[in-house]
Amino acid sequence: MPTPRTDPLTLEVVELIGTVVARYYEEYDEAAAAHSLTGAQARVLGLLSLDPMPMRRIAQKLKCEPSNVTGIVDRLETRGLVERRPDPADRRVKLAAPTELGARTARQLRDSLTFAREPLAELSEEDRTMLRDLLRRMLGEPGPSAG
Protein backbone atom coordinates (compact mmCIF):
# COMPACT_ATOMS: atom_id res chain seq x y z
CA MET A 1 0.00 0.00 0.00
CA PRO A 2 1.48 3.39 -0.97
CA THR A 3 2.45 5.85 1.73
CA PRO A 4 -0.06 8.73 1.96
CA ARG A 5 1.24 12.07 0.70
CA THR A 6 1.57 14.37 3.69
CA ASP A 7 3.86 17.02 2.25
CA PRO A 8 2.69 20.61 2.88
CA LEU A 9 1.72 21.26 -0.75
CA THR A 10 -0.46 18.14 -0.98
CA LEU A 11 -2.11 18.94 2.33
CA GLU A 12 -2.79 22.52 1.19
CA VAL A 13 -4.34 21.33 -2.09
CA VAL A 14 -6.55 18.83 -0.24
CA GLU A 15 -7.68 21.59 2.13
CA LEU A 16 -8.43 23.93 -0.79
CA ILE A 17 -10.47 21.24 -2.57
CA GLY A 18 -12.45 20.68 0.63
CA THR A 19 -13.12 24.41 0.94
CA VAL A 20 -14.26 24.67 -2.68
CA VAL A 21 -16.62 21.70 -2.25
CA ALA A 22 -18.06 23.11 0.99
CA ARG A 23 -18.64 26.54 -0.58
CA TYR A 24 -20.24 24.96 -3.65
CA TYR A 25 -22.70 22.94 -1.54
CA GLU A 26 -23.45 25.96 0.63
CA GLU A 27 -24.33 28.05 -2.42
CA TYR A 28 -26.27 25.14 -3.96
CA ASP A 29 -28.35 24.75 -0.78
CA GLU A 30 -29.05 28.51 -0.69
CA ALA A 31 -30.14 28.49 -4.36
CA ALA A 32 -32.34 25.45 -3.68
CA ALA A 33 -33.94 27.13 -0.66
CA ALA A 34 -34.82 30.14 -2.83
CA HIS A 35 -37.00 27.70 -4.82
CA SER A 36 -38.32 25.99 -1.66
CA LEU A 37 -36.28 22.88 -2.44
CA THR A 38 -33.80 20.92 -0.37
CA GLY A 39 -30.28 20.58 -1.70
CA ALA A 40 -30.96 16.92 -2.52
CA GLN A 41 -34.13 17.80 -4.44
CA ALA A 42 -32.25 20.46 -6.40
CA ARG A 43 -29.43 18.02 -7.24
CA VAL A 44 -31.91 15.41 -8.50
CA LEU A 45 -33.76 18.02 -10.55
CA GLY A 46 -30.48 19.27 -12.03
CA LEU A 47 -29.41 15.74 -12.89
CA LEU A 48 -32.75 14.97 -14.55
CA SER A 49 -32.61 18.19 -16.56
CA LEU A 50 -29.56 16.74 -18.31
CA ASP A 51 -31.09 13.34 -19.03
CA PRO A 52 -34.25 11.54 -17.80
CA MET A 53 -33.25 8.37 -15.96
CA PRO A 54 -34.52 5.54 -13.75
CA MET A 55 -34.31 5.86 -9.97
CA ARG A 56 -31.53 3.29 -9.70
CA ARG A 57 -29.29 5.32 -12.02
CA ILE A 58 -30.04 8.54 -10.12
CA ALA A 59 -29.04 6.76 -6.90
CA GLN A 60 -25.81 5.52 -8.50
CA LYS A 61 -24.89 9.01 -9.71
CA LEU A 62 -25.67 10.58 -6.32
CA LYS A 63 -24.14 7.65 -4.41
CA CYS A 64 -27.20 7.04 -2.24
CA GLU A 65 -29.91 4.43 -1.73
CA PRO A 66 -32.63 4.06 -4.41
CA SER A 67 -35.30 4.33 -1.69
CA ASN A 68 -34.02 7.83 -0.83
CA VAL A 69 -34.27 8.83 -4.48
CA THR A 70 -37.83 7.52 -4.69
CA GLY A 71 -38.87 9.82 -1.83
CA ILE A 72 -37.14 12.81 -3.41
CA VAL A 73 -38.75 12.14 -6.80
CA ASP A 74 -42.14 11.69 -5.11
CA ARG A 75 -41.84 15.16 -3.55
CA LEU A 76 -40.67 16.73 -6.82
CA GLU A 77 -43.55 15.04 -8.64
CA THR A 78 -46.06 16.39 -6.10
CA ARG A 79 -44.74 19.90 -6.84
CA GLY A 80 -45.15 19.39 -10.59
CA LEU A 81 -41.40 19.53 -11.25
CA VAL A 82 -40.86 15.89 -12.25
CA GLU A 83 -42.94 13.19 -13.89
CA ARG A 84 -42.50 9.45 -14.26
CA ARG A 85 -42.80 8.01 -17.75
CA PRO A 86 -42.14 4.63 -19.36
CA ASP A 87 -38.65 4.05 -20.73
CA PRO A 88 -39.03 3.70 -24.52
CA ALA A 89 -36.26 1.05 -24.48
CA ASP A 90 -37.94 -1.03 -21.74
CA ARG A 91 -41.54 -0.20 -20.88
CA ARG A 92 -41.23 -2.05 -17.55
CA VAL A 93 -38.81 0.66 -16.38
CA LYS A 94 -40.02 4.11 -15.32
CA LEU A 95 -37.90 7.15 -16.05
CA ALA A 96 -37.99 10.28 -13.92
CA ALA A 97 -37.99 13.35 -16.16
CA PRO A 98 -38.41 17.06 -15.53
CA THR A 99 -41.66 18.72 -16.52
CA GLU A 100 -41.48 22.05 -18.34
CA LEU A 101 -41.66 23.79 -14.95
CA GLY A 102 -38.96 21.47 -13.60
CA ALA A 103 -36.63 22.17 -16.53
CA ARG A 104 -37.16 25.92 -16.10
CA THR A 105 -36.50 25.65 -12.33
CA ALA A 106 -33.32 23.61 -12.95
CA ARG A 107 -32.12 26.29 -15.40
CA GLN A 108 -32.80 29.04 -12.86
CA LEU A 109 -30.92 27.08 -10.19
CA ARG A 110 -27.96 26.51 -12.50
CA ASP A 111 -27.91 30.19 -13.55
CA SER A 112 -27.90 31.37 -9.93
CA LEU A 113 -24.77 29.39 -9.00
CA THR A 114 -22.02 31.95 -9.40
CA PHE A 115 -19.48 30.86 -6.77
CA ALA A 116 -17.31 28.82 -9.14
CA ARG A 117 -18.48 30.14 -12.48
CA GLU A 118 -17.41 33.78 -11.99
CA PRO A 119 -13.86 33.07 -10.77
CA LEU A 120 -13.46 30.42 -13.48
CA ALA A 121 -14.46 32.97 -16.13
CA GLU A 122 -11.48 35.09 -15.03
CA LEU A 123 -9.10 32.25 -15.91
CA SER A 124 -7.85 31.87 -19.46
CA GLU A 125 -9.30 29.09 -21.58
CA GLU A 126 -5.92 27.36 -21.33
CA ASP A 127 -6.03 27.50 -17.50
CA ARG A 128 -9.64 26.23 -17.40
CA THR A 129 -8.71 23.38 -19.74
CA MET A 130 -5.71 22.49 -17.56
CA LEU A 131 -7.85 22.58 -14.41
CA ARG A 132 -10.51 20.40 -16.05
CA ASP A 133 -7.90 17.89 -17.19
CA LEU A 134 -6.24 17.77 -13.76
CA LEU A 135 -9.61 17.20 -12.05
CA ARG A 136 -10.41 14.43 -14.53
CA ARG A 137 -7.05 12.79 -13.78
CA MET A 138 -7.77 12.99 -10.05
CA LEU A 139 -11.07 11.22 -10.69
CA GLY A 140 -9.42 8.56 -12.88
CA GLU A 141 -11.35 9.65 -15.95
CA PRO A 142 -10.03 9.52 -19.52
CA GLY A 143 -7.66 12.20 -20.74
CA PRO A 144 -8.53 15.38 -22.61
CA SER A 145 -11.35 15.29 -25.10
CA ALA A 146 -11.29 16.93 -28.48
CA GLY A 147 -12.41 20.55 -28.31
PDB file of N, CA, C and O in Angstrom, residues 44-108:
ATOM      1  N   VAL A  44     -31.182  16.369  -7.662  1.00  0.00           N
ATOM      2  CA  VAL A  44     -31.913  15.406  -8.496  1.00  0.00           C
ATOM      3  C   VAL A  44     -32.536  16.121  -9.693  1.00  0.00           C
ATOM      4  O   VAL A  44     -32.432  15.661 -10.833  1.00  0.00           O
ATOM      5  N   LEU A  45     -33.149  17.257  -9.460  1.00  0.00           N
ATOM      6  CA  LEU A  45     -33.763  18.016 -10.551  1.00  0.00           C
ATOM      7  C   LEU A  45     -32.716  18.431 -11.581  1.00  0.00           C
ATOM      8  O   LEU A  45     -32.934  18.314 -12.792  1.00  0.00           O
ATOM      9  N   GLY A  46     -31.560  18.890 -11.110  1.00  0.00           N
ATOM     10  CA  GLY A  46     -30.485  19.271 -12.027  1.00  0.00           C
ATOM     11  C   GLY A  46     -29.985  18.098 -12.840  1.00  0.00           C
ATOM     12  O   GLY A  46     -29.746  18.219 -14.046  1.00  0.00           O
ATOM     13  N   LEU A  47     -29.859  16.952 -12.204  1.00  0.00           N
ATOM     14  CA  LEU A  47     -29.415  15.745 -12.894  1.00  0.00           C
ATOM     15  C   LEU A  47     -30.426  15.334 -13.962  1.00  0.00           C
ATOM     16  O   LEU A  47     -30.059  15.022 -15.097  1.00  0.00           O
ATOM     17  N   LEU A  48     -31.708  15.365 -13.599  1.00  0.00           N
ATOM     18  CA  LEU A  48     -32.752  14.965 -14.549  1.00  0.00           C
ATOM     19  C   LEU A  48     -32.886  15.948 -15.700  1.00  0.00           C
ATOM     20  O   LEU A  48     -33.318  15.575 -16.789  1.00  0.00           O
ATOM     21  N   SER A  49     -32.516  17.207 -15.477  1.00  0.00           N
ATOM     22  CA  SER A  49     -32.613  18.188 -16.559  1.00  0.00           C
ATOM     23  C   SER A  49     -31.593  17.899 -17.653  1.00  0.00           C
ATOM     24  O   SER A  49     -31.744  18.338 -18.781  1.00  0.00           O
ATOM     25  N   LEU A  50     -30.557  17.133 -17.322  1.00  0.00           N
ATOM     26  CA  LEU A  50     -29.563  16.739 -18.314  1.00  0.00           C
ATOM     27  C   LEU A  50     -30.005  15.513 -19.092  1.00  0.00           C
ATOM     28  O   LEU A  50     -29.730  15.393 -20.281  1.00  0.00           O
ATOM     29  N   ASP A  51     -30.710  14.602 -18.383  1.00  0.00           N
ATOM     30  CA  ASP A  51     -31.092  13.344 -19.026  1.00  0.00           C
ATOM     31  C   ASP A  51     -32.094  12.605 -18.129  1.00  0.00           C
ATOM     32  O   ASP A  51     -31.756  12.283 -16.992  1.00  0.00           O
ATOM     33  N   PRO A  52     -33.319  12.349 -18.610  1.00  0.00           N
ATOM     34  CA  PRO A  52     -34.248  11.539 -17.805  1.00  0.00           C
ATOM     35  C   PRO A  52     -33.608  10.188 -17.512  1.00  0.00           C
ATOM     36  O   PRO A  52     -32.883   9.639 -18.343  1.00  0.00           O
ATOM     37  N   MET A  53     -33.870   9.655 -16.320  1.00  0.00           N
ATOM     38  CA  MET A  53     -33.250   8.374 -15.962  1.00  0.00           C
ATOM     39  C   MET A  53     -34.058   7.642 -14.898  1.00  0.00           C
ATOM     40  O   MET A  53     -34.835   8.264 -14.173  1.00  0.00           O
ATOM     41  N   PRO A  54     -33.842   6.319 -14.800  1.00  0.00           N
ATOM     42  CA  PRO A  54     -34.517   5.539 -13.752  1.00  0.00           C
ATOM     43  C   PRO A  54     -33.923   5.853 -12.374  1.00  0.00           C
ATOM     44  O   PRO A  54     -32.804   6.345 -12.251  1.00  0.00           O
ATOM     45  N   MET A  55     -34.716   5.564 -11.346  1.00  0.00           N
ATOM     46  CA  MET A  55     -34.313   5.856  -9.965  1.00  0.00           C
ATOM     47  C   MET A  55     -32.960   5.227  -9.617  1.00  0.00           C
ATOM     48  O   MET A  55     -32.141   5.855  -8.966  1.00  0.00           O
ATOM     49  N   ARG A  56     -32.762   3.995 -10.042  1.00  0.00           N
ATOM     50  CA  ARG A  56     -31.526   3.293  -9.695  1.00  0.00           C
ATOM     51  C   ARG A  56     -30.308   4.048 -10.230  1.00  0.00           C
ATOM     52  O   ARG A  56     -29.295   4.181  -9.561  1.00  0.00           O
ATOM     53  N   ARG A  57     -30.410   4.575 -11.448  1.00  0.00           N
ATOM     54  CA  ARG A  57     -29.285   5.321 -12.024  1.00  0.00           C
ATOM     55  C   ARG A  57     -29.070   6.652 -11.296  1.00  0.00           C
ATOM     56  O   ARG A  57     -27.935   7.073 -11.084  1.00  0.00           O
ATOM     57  N   ILE A  58     -30.157   7.304 -10.898  1.00  0.00           N
ATOM     58  CA  ILE A  58     -30.036   8.543 -10.118  1.00  0.00           C
ATOM     59  C   ILE A  58     -29.281   8.231  -8.821  1.00  0.00           C
ATOM     60  O   ILE A  58     -28.353   8.945  -8.441  1.00  0.00           O
ATOM     61  N   ALA A  59     -29.681   7.158  -8.156  1.00  0.00           N
ATOM     62  CA  ALA A  59     -29.041   6.759  -6.899  1.00  0.00           C
ATOM     63  C   ALA A  59     -27.554   6.473  -7.116  1.00  0.00           C
ATOM     64  O   ALA A  59     -26.720   6.871  -6.292  1.00  0.00           O
ATOM     65  N   GLN A  60     -27.211   5.811  -8.209  1.00  0.00           N
ATOM     66  CA  GLN A  60     -25.808   5.523  -8.497  1.00  0.00           C
ATOM     67  C   GLN A  60     -25.022   6.819  -8.687  1.00  0.00           C
ATOM     68  O   GLN A  60     -23.933   6.978  -8.147  1.00  0.00           O
ATOM     69  N   LYS A  61     -25.588   7.753  -9.440  1.00  0.00           N
ATOM     70  CA  LYS A  61     -24.893   9.014  -9.705  1.00  0.00           C
ATOM     71  C   LYS A  61     -24.727   9.843  -8.434  1.00  0.00           C
ATOM     72  O   LYS A  61     -23.714  10.503  -8.259  1.00  0.00           O
ATOM     73  N   LEU A  62     -25.734   9.807  -7.556  1.00  0.00           N
ATOM     74  CA  LEU A  62     -25.673  10.584  -6.321  1.00  0.00           C
ATOM     75  C   LEU A  62     -25.066   9.793  -5.164  1.00  0.00           C
ATOM     76  O   LEU A  62     -24.935  10.312  -4.057  1.00  0.00           O
ATOM     77  N   LYS A  63     -24.743   8.522  -5.425  1.00  0.00           N
ATOM     78  CA  LYS A  63     -24.143   7.648  -4.410  1.00  0.00           C
ATOM     79  C   LYS A  63     -25.009   7.568  -3.157  1.00  0.00           C
ATOM     80  O   LYS A  63     -24.567   7.855  -2.038  1.00  0.00           O
ATOM     81  N   CYS A  64     -26.281   7.220  -3.372  1.00  0.00           N
ATOM     82  CA  CYS A  64     -27.202   7.044  -2.244  1.00  0.00           C
ATOM     83  C   CYS A  64     -28.126   5.863  -2.535  1.00  0.00           C
ATOM     84  O   CYS A  64     -28.053   5.250  -3.593  1.00  0.00           O
ATOM     85  N   GLU A  65     -28.994   5.560  -1.598  1.00  0.00           N
ATOM     86  CA  GLU A  65     -29.907   4.430  -1.726  1.00  0.00           C
ATOM     87  C   GLU A  65     -31.062   4.768  -2.671  1.00  0.00           C
ATOM     88  O   GLU A  65     -31.601   5.879  -2.612  1.00  0.00           O
ATOM     89  N   PRO A  66     -31.489   3.824  -3.517  1.00  0.00           N
ATOM     90  CA  PRO A  66     -32.632   4.064  -4.410  1.00  0.00           C
ATOM     91  C   PRO A  66     -33.897   4.485  -3.657  1.00  0.00           C
ATOM     92  O   PRO A  66     -34.671   5.306  -4.152  1.00  0.00           O
ATOM     93  N   SER A  67     -34.102   3.958  -2.438  1.00  0.00           N
ATOM     94  CA  SER A  67     -35.304   4.329  -1.686  1.00  0.00           C
ATOM     95  C   SER A  67     -35.293   5.821  -1.339  1.00  0.00           C
ATOM     96  O   SER A  67     -36.347   6.464  -1.304  1.00  0.00           O
ATOM     97  N   ASN A  68     -34.118   6.389  -1.083  1.00  0.00           N
ATOM     98  CA  ASN A  68     -34.022   7.826  -0.828  1.00  0.00           C
ATOM     99  C   ASN A  68     -34.420   8.617  -2.066  1.00  0.00           C
ATOM    100  O   ASN A  68     -35.106   9.632  -1.977  1.00  0.00           O
ATOM    101  N   VAL A  69     -33.963   8.155  -3.227  1.00  0.00           N
ATOM    102  CA  VAL A  69     -34.269   8.831  -4.482  1.00  0.00           C
ATOM    103  C   VAL A  69     -35.763   8.782  -4.761  1.00  0.00           C
ATOM    104  O   VAL A  69     -36.354   9.774  -5.202  1.00  0.00           O
ATOM    105  N   THR A  70     -36.384   7.648  -4.470  1.00  0.00           N
ATOM    106  CA  THR A  70     -37.827   7.520  -4.693  1.00  0.00           C
ATOM    107  C   THR A  70     -38.584   8.586  -3.910  1.00  0.00           C
ATOM    108  O   THR A  70     -39.473   9.248  -4.450  1.00  0.00           O
ATOM    109  N   GLY A  71     -38.217   8.797  -2.652  1.00  0.00           N
ATOM    110  CA  GLY A  71     -38.873   9.821  -1.835  1.00  0.00           C
ATOM    111  C   GLY A  71     -38.658  11.216  -2.383  1.00  0.00           C
ATOM    112  O   GLY A  71     -39.577  12.047  -2.409  1.00  0.00           O
ATOM    113  N   ILE A  72     -37.446  11.496  -2.845  1.00  0.00           N
ATOM    114  CA  ILE A  72     -37.142  12.812  -3.415  1.00  0.00           C
ATOM    115  C   ILE A  72     -37.951  13.027  -4.685  1.00  0.00           C
ATOM    116  O   ILE A  72     -38.567  14.084  -4.884  1.00  0.00           O
ATOM    117  N   VAL A  73     -37.985  12.023  -5.547  1.00  0.00           N
ATOM    118  CA  VAL A  73     -38.748  12.137  -6.802  1.00  0.00           C
ATOM    119  C   VAL A  73     -40.239  12.282  -6.502  1.00  0.00           C
ATOM    120  O   VAL A  73     -40.931  13.071  -7.148  1.00  0.00           O
ATOM    121  N   ASP A  74     -40.733  11.556  -5.501  1.00  0.00           N
ATOM    122  CA  ASP A  74     -42.144  11.693  -5.106  1.00  0.00           C
ATOM    123  C   ASP A  74     -42.468  13.145  -4.755  1.00  0.00           C
ATOM    124  O   ASP A  74     -43.481  13.696  -5.195  1.00  0.00           O
ATOM    125  N   ARG A  75     -41.590  13.767  -3.957  1.00  0.00           N
ATOM    126  CA  ARG A  75     -41.842  15.162  -3.552  1.00  0.00           C
ATOM    127  C   ARG A  75     -41.740  16.119  -4.735  1.00  0.00           C
ATOM    128  O   ARG A  75     -42.529  17.064  -4.846  1.00  0.00           O
ATOM    129  N   LEU A  76     -40.783  15.883  -5.628  1.00  0.00           N
ATOM    130  CA  LEU A  76     -40.669  16.729  -6.818  1.00  0.00           C
ATOM    131  C   LEU A  76     -41.877  16.542  -7.738  1.00  0.00           C
ATOM    132  O   LEU A  76     -42.355  17.505  -8.348  1.00  0.00           O
ATOM    133  N   GLU A  77     -42.377  15.326  -7.812  1.00  0.00           N
ATOM    134  CA  GLU A  77     -43.548  15.036  -8.644  1.00  0.00           C
ATOM    135  C   GLU A  77     -44.782  15.741  -8.074  1.00  0.00           C
ATOM    136  O   GLU A  77     -45.569  16.336  -8.821  1.00  0.00           O
ATOM    137  N   THR A  78     -44.933  15.718  -6.754  1.00  0.00           N
ATOM    138  CA  THR A  78     -46.057  16.393  -6.100  1.00  0.00           C
ATOM    139  C   THR A  78     -46.048  17.889  -6.413  1.00  0.00           C
ATOM    140  O   THR A  78     -47.111  18.500  -6.556  1.00  0.00           O
ATOM    141  N   ARG A  79     -44.871  18.471  -6.529  1.00  0.00           N
ATOM    142  CA  ARG A  79     -44.742  19.898  -6.836  1.00  0.00           C
ATOM    143  C   ARG A  79     -44.855  20.208  -8.325  1.00  0.00           C
ATOM    144  O   ARG A  79     -44.756  21.359  -8.736  1.00  0.00           O
ATOM    145  N   GLY A  80     -45.012  19.178  -9.157  1.00  0.00           N
ATOM    146  CA  GLY A  80     -45.148  19.391 -10.593  1.00  0.00           C
ATOM    147  C   GLY A  80     -43.831  19.663 -11.297  1.00  0.00           C
ATOM    148  O   GLY A  80     -43.817  20.168 -12.418  1.00  0.00           O
ATOM    149  N   LEU A  81     -42.710  19.276 -10.660  1.00  0.00           N
ATOM    150  CA  LEU A  81     -41.398  19.527 -11.250  1.00  0.00           C
ATOM    151  C   LEU A  81     -40.836  18.325 -12.005  1.00  0.00           C
ATOM    152  O   LEU A  81     -39.970  18.474 -12.864  1.00  0.00           O
ATOM    153  N   VAL A  82     -41.342  17.140 -11.655  1.00  0.00           N
ATOM    154  CA  VAL A  82     -40.856  15.891 -12.247  1.00  0.00           C
ATOM    155  C   VAL A  82     -42.048  15.010 -12.548  1.00  0.00           C
ATOM    156  O   VAL A  82     -43.078  15.083 -11.877  1.00  0.00           O
ATOM    157  N   GLU A  83     -41.909  14.192 -13.579  1.00  0.00           N
ATOM    158  CA  GLU A  83     -42.936  13.190 -13.888  1.00  0.00           C
ATOM    159  C   GLU A  83     -42.246  11.861 -14.145  1.00  0.00           C
ATOM    160  O   GLU A  83     -41.077  11.810 -14.484  1.00  0.00           O
ATOM    161  N   ARG A  84     -43.005  10.792 -13.935  1.00  0.00           N
ATOM    162  CA  ARG A  84     -42.504   9.451 -14.262  1.00  0.00           C
ATOM    163  C   ARG A  84     -43.128   9.058 -15.591  1.00  0.00           C
ATOM    164  O   ARG A  84     -44.312   9.257 -15.796  1.00  0.00           O
ATOM    165  N   ARG A  85     -42.291   8.474 -16.448  1.00  0.00           N
ATOM    166  CA  ARG A  85     -42.797   8.011 -17.752  1.00  0.00           C
ATOM    167  C   ARG A  85     -42.112   6.698 -18.121  1.00  0.00           C
ATOM    168  O   ARG A  85     -41.010   6.428 -17.647  1.00  0.00           O
ATOM    169  N   PRO A  86     -42.764   5.907 -18.957  1.00  0.00           N
ATOM    170  CA  PRO A  86     -42.141   4.633 -19.356  1.00  0.00           C
ATOM    171  C   PRO A  86     -40.866   4.877 -20.158  1.00  0.00           C
ATOM    172  O   PRO A  86     -40.790   5.821 -20.941  1.00  0.00           O
ATOM    173  N   ASP A  87     -39.890   4.006 -19.948  1.00  0.00           N
ATOM    174  CA  ASP A  87     -38.649   4.051 -20.726  1.00  0.00           C
ATOM    175  C   ASP A  87     -38.949   3.470 -22.100  1.00  0.00           C
ATOM    176  O   ASP A  87     -39.412   2.329 -22.199  1.00  0.00           O
ATOM    177  N   PRO A  88     -38.729   4.228 -23.180  1.00  0.00           N
ATOM    178  CA  PRO A  88     -39.026   3.701 -24.515  1.00  0.00           C
ATOM    179  C   PRO A  88     -38.246   2.421 -24.840  1.00  0.00           C
ATOM    180  O   PRO A  88     -38.712   1.585 -25.604  1.00  0.00           O
ATOM    181  N   ALA A  89     -37.077   2.237 -24.227  1.00  0.00           N
ATOM    182  CA  ALA A  89     -36.259   1.050 -24.482  1.00  0.00           C
ATOM    183  C   ALA A  89     -36.744  -0.167 -23.701  1.00  0.00           C
ATOM    184  O   ALA A  89     -36.489  -1.299 -24.097  1.00  0.00           O
ATOM    185  N   ASP A  90     -37.439   0.064 -22.574  1.00  0.00           N
ATOM    186  CA  ASP A  90     -37.935  -1.030 -21.740  1.00  0.00           C
ATOM    187  C   ASP A  90     -39.131  -0.504 -20.952  1.00  0.00           C
ATOM    188  O   ASP A  90     -38.983   0.134 -19.924  1.00  0.00           O
ATOM    189  N   ARG A  91     -40.325  -0.785 -21.440  1.00  0.00           N
ATOM    190  CA  ARG A  91     -41.539  -0.202 -20.876  1.00  0.00           C
ATOM    191  C   ARG A  91     -41.815  -0.644 -19.427  1.00  0.00           C
ATOM    192  O   ARG A  91     -42.646  -0.070 -18.761  1.00  0.00           O
ATOM    193  N   ARG A  92     -41.071  -1.652 -18.947  1.00  0.00           N
ATOM    194  CA  ARG A  92     -41.225  -2.054 -17.548  1.00  0.00           C
ATOM    195  C   ARG A  92     -40.519  -1.073 -16.617  1.00  0.00           C
ATOM    196  O   ARG A  92     -40.780  -1.048 -15.423  1.00  0.00           O
ATOM    197  N   VAL A  93     -39.605  -0.280 -17.162  1.00  0.00           N
ATOM    198  CA  VAL A  93     -38.815   0.664 -16.376  1.00  0.00           C
ATOM    199  C   VAL A  93     -39.438   2.048 -16.477  1.00  0.00           C
ATOM    200  O   VAL A  93     -39.849   2.478 -17.554  1.00  0.00           O
ATOM    201  N   LYS A  94     -39.518   2.731 -15.343  1.00  0.00           N
ATOM    202  CA  LYS A  94     -40.016   4.113 -15.322  1.00  0.00           C
ATOM    203  C   LYS A  94     -38.828   5.064 -15.257  1.00  0.00           C
ATOM    204  O   LYS A  94     -37.901   4.860 -14.478  1.00  0.00           O
ATOM    205  N   LEU A  95     -38.901   6.093 -16.080  1.00  0.00           N
ATOM    206  CA  LEU A  95     -37.897   7.152 -16.054  1.00  0.00           C
ATOM    207  C   LEU A  95     -38.455   8.349 -15.295  1.00  0.00           C
ATOM    208  O   LEU A  95     -39.634   8.677 -15.436  1.00  0.00           O
ATOM    209  N   ALA A  96     -37.622   8.991 -14.518  1.00  0.00           N
ATOM    210  CA  ALA A  96     -37.988  10.276 -13.923  1.00  0.00           C
ATOM    211  C   ALA A  96     -37.485  11.333 -14.896  1.00  0.00           C
ATOM    212  O   ALA A  96     -36.360  11.257 -15.383  1.00  0.00           O
ATOM    213  N   ALA A  97     -38.345  12.296 -15.198  1.00  0.00           N
ATOM    214  CA  ALA A  97     -37.994  13.347 -16.155  1.00  0.00           C
ATOM    215  C   ALA A  97     -38.571  14.669 -15.671  1.00  0.00           C
ATOM    216  O   ALA A  97     -39.645  14.695 -15.064  1.00  0.00           O
ATOM    217  N   PRO A  98     -37.879  15.763 -15.952  1.00  0.00           N
ATOM    218  CA  PRO A  98     -38.414  17.059 -15.530  1.00  0.00           C
ATOM    219  C   PRO A  98     -39.615  17.456 -16.386  1.00  0.00           C
ATOM    220  O   PRO A  98     -39.670  17.147 -17.570  1.00  0.00           O
ATOM    221  N   THR A  99     -40.572  18.107 -15.763  1.00  0.00           N
ATOM    222  CA  THR A  99     -41.663  18.724 -16.516  1.00  0.00           C
ATOM    223  C   THR A  99     -41.113  20.030 -17.091  1.00  0.00           C
ATOM    224  O   THR A  99     -39.959  20.402 -16.827  1.00  0.00           O
ATOM    225  N   GLU A 100     -41.920  20.746 -17.816  1.00  0.00           N
ATOM    226  CA  GLU A 100     -41.478  22.048 -18.337  1.00  0.00           C
ATOM    227  C   GLU A 100     -41.106  22.972 -17.178  1.00  0.00           C
ATOM    228  O   GLU A 100     -40.077  23.646 -17.208  1.00  0.00           O
ATOM    229  N   LEU A 101     -41.949  22.979 -16.131  1.00  0.00           N
ATOM    230  CA  LEU A 101     -41.658  23.788 -14.948  1.00  0.00           C
ATOM    231  C   LEU A 101     -40.369  23.316 -14.278  1.00  0.00           C
ATOM    232  O   LEU A 101     -39.547  24.125 -13.840  1.00  0.00           O
ATOM    233  N   GLY A 102     -40.177  22.011 -14.204  1.00  0.00           N
ATOM    234  CA  GLY A 102     -38.965  21.465 -13.597  1.00  0.00           C
ATOM    235  C   GLY A 102     -37.712  21.846 -14.371  1.00  0.00           C
ATOM    236  O   GLY A 102     -36.695  22.209 -13.780  1.00  0.00           O
ATOM    237  N   ALA A 103     -37.775  21.789 -15.702  1.00  0.00           N
ATOM    238  CA  ALA A 103     -36.626  22.169 -16.527  1.00  0.00           C
ATOM    239  C   ALA A 103     -36.312  23.653 -16.350  1.00  0.00           C
ATOM    240  O   ALA A 103     -35.149  24.046 -16.246  1.00  0.00           O
ATOM    241  N   ARG A 104     -37.356  24.469 -16.290  1.00  0.00           N
ATOM    242  CA  ARG A 104     -37.162  25.915 -16.097  1.00  0.00           C
ATOM    243  C   ARG A 104     -36.540  26.189 -14.717  1.00  0.00           C
ATOM    244  O   ARG A 104     -35.618  26.982 -14.582  1.00  0.00           O
ATOM    245  N   THR A 105     -37.037  25.496 -13.688  1.00  0.00           N
ATOM    246  CA  THR A 105     -36.501  25.653 -12.332  1.00  0.00           C
ATOM    247  C   THR A 105     -35.043  25.209 -12.277  1.00  0.00           C
ATOM    248  O   THR A 105     -34.203  25.884 -11.665  1.00  0.00           O
ATOM    249  N   ALA A 106     -34.710  24.104 -12.921  1.00  0.00           N
ATOM    250  CA  ALA A 106     -33.325  23.613 -12.951  1.00  0.00           C
ATOM    251  C   ALA A 106     -32.415  24.637 -13.629  1.00  0.00           C
ATOM    252  O   ALA A 106     -31.293  24.883 -13.165  1.00  0.00           O
ATOM    253  N   ARG A 107     -32.892  25.247 -14.706  1.00  0.00           N
ATOM    254  CA  ARG A 107     -32.115  26.288 -15.395  1.00  0.00           C
ATOM    255  C   ARG A 107     -31.877  27.486 -14.483  1.00  0.00           C
ATOM    256  O   ARG A 107     -30.774  28.016 -14.408  1.00  0.00           O
ATOM    257  N   GLN A 108     -32.930  27.909 -13.783  1.00  0.00           N
ATOM    258  CA  GLN A 108     -32.804  29.044 -12.863  1.00  0.00           C
ATOM    259  C   GLN A 108     -31.814  28.721 -11.742  1.00  0.00           C
ATOM    260  O   GLN A 108     -31.005  29.568 -11.353  1.00  0.00           O
TER     261      GLN A 108
END
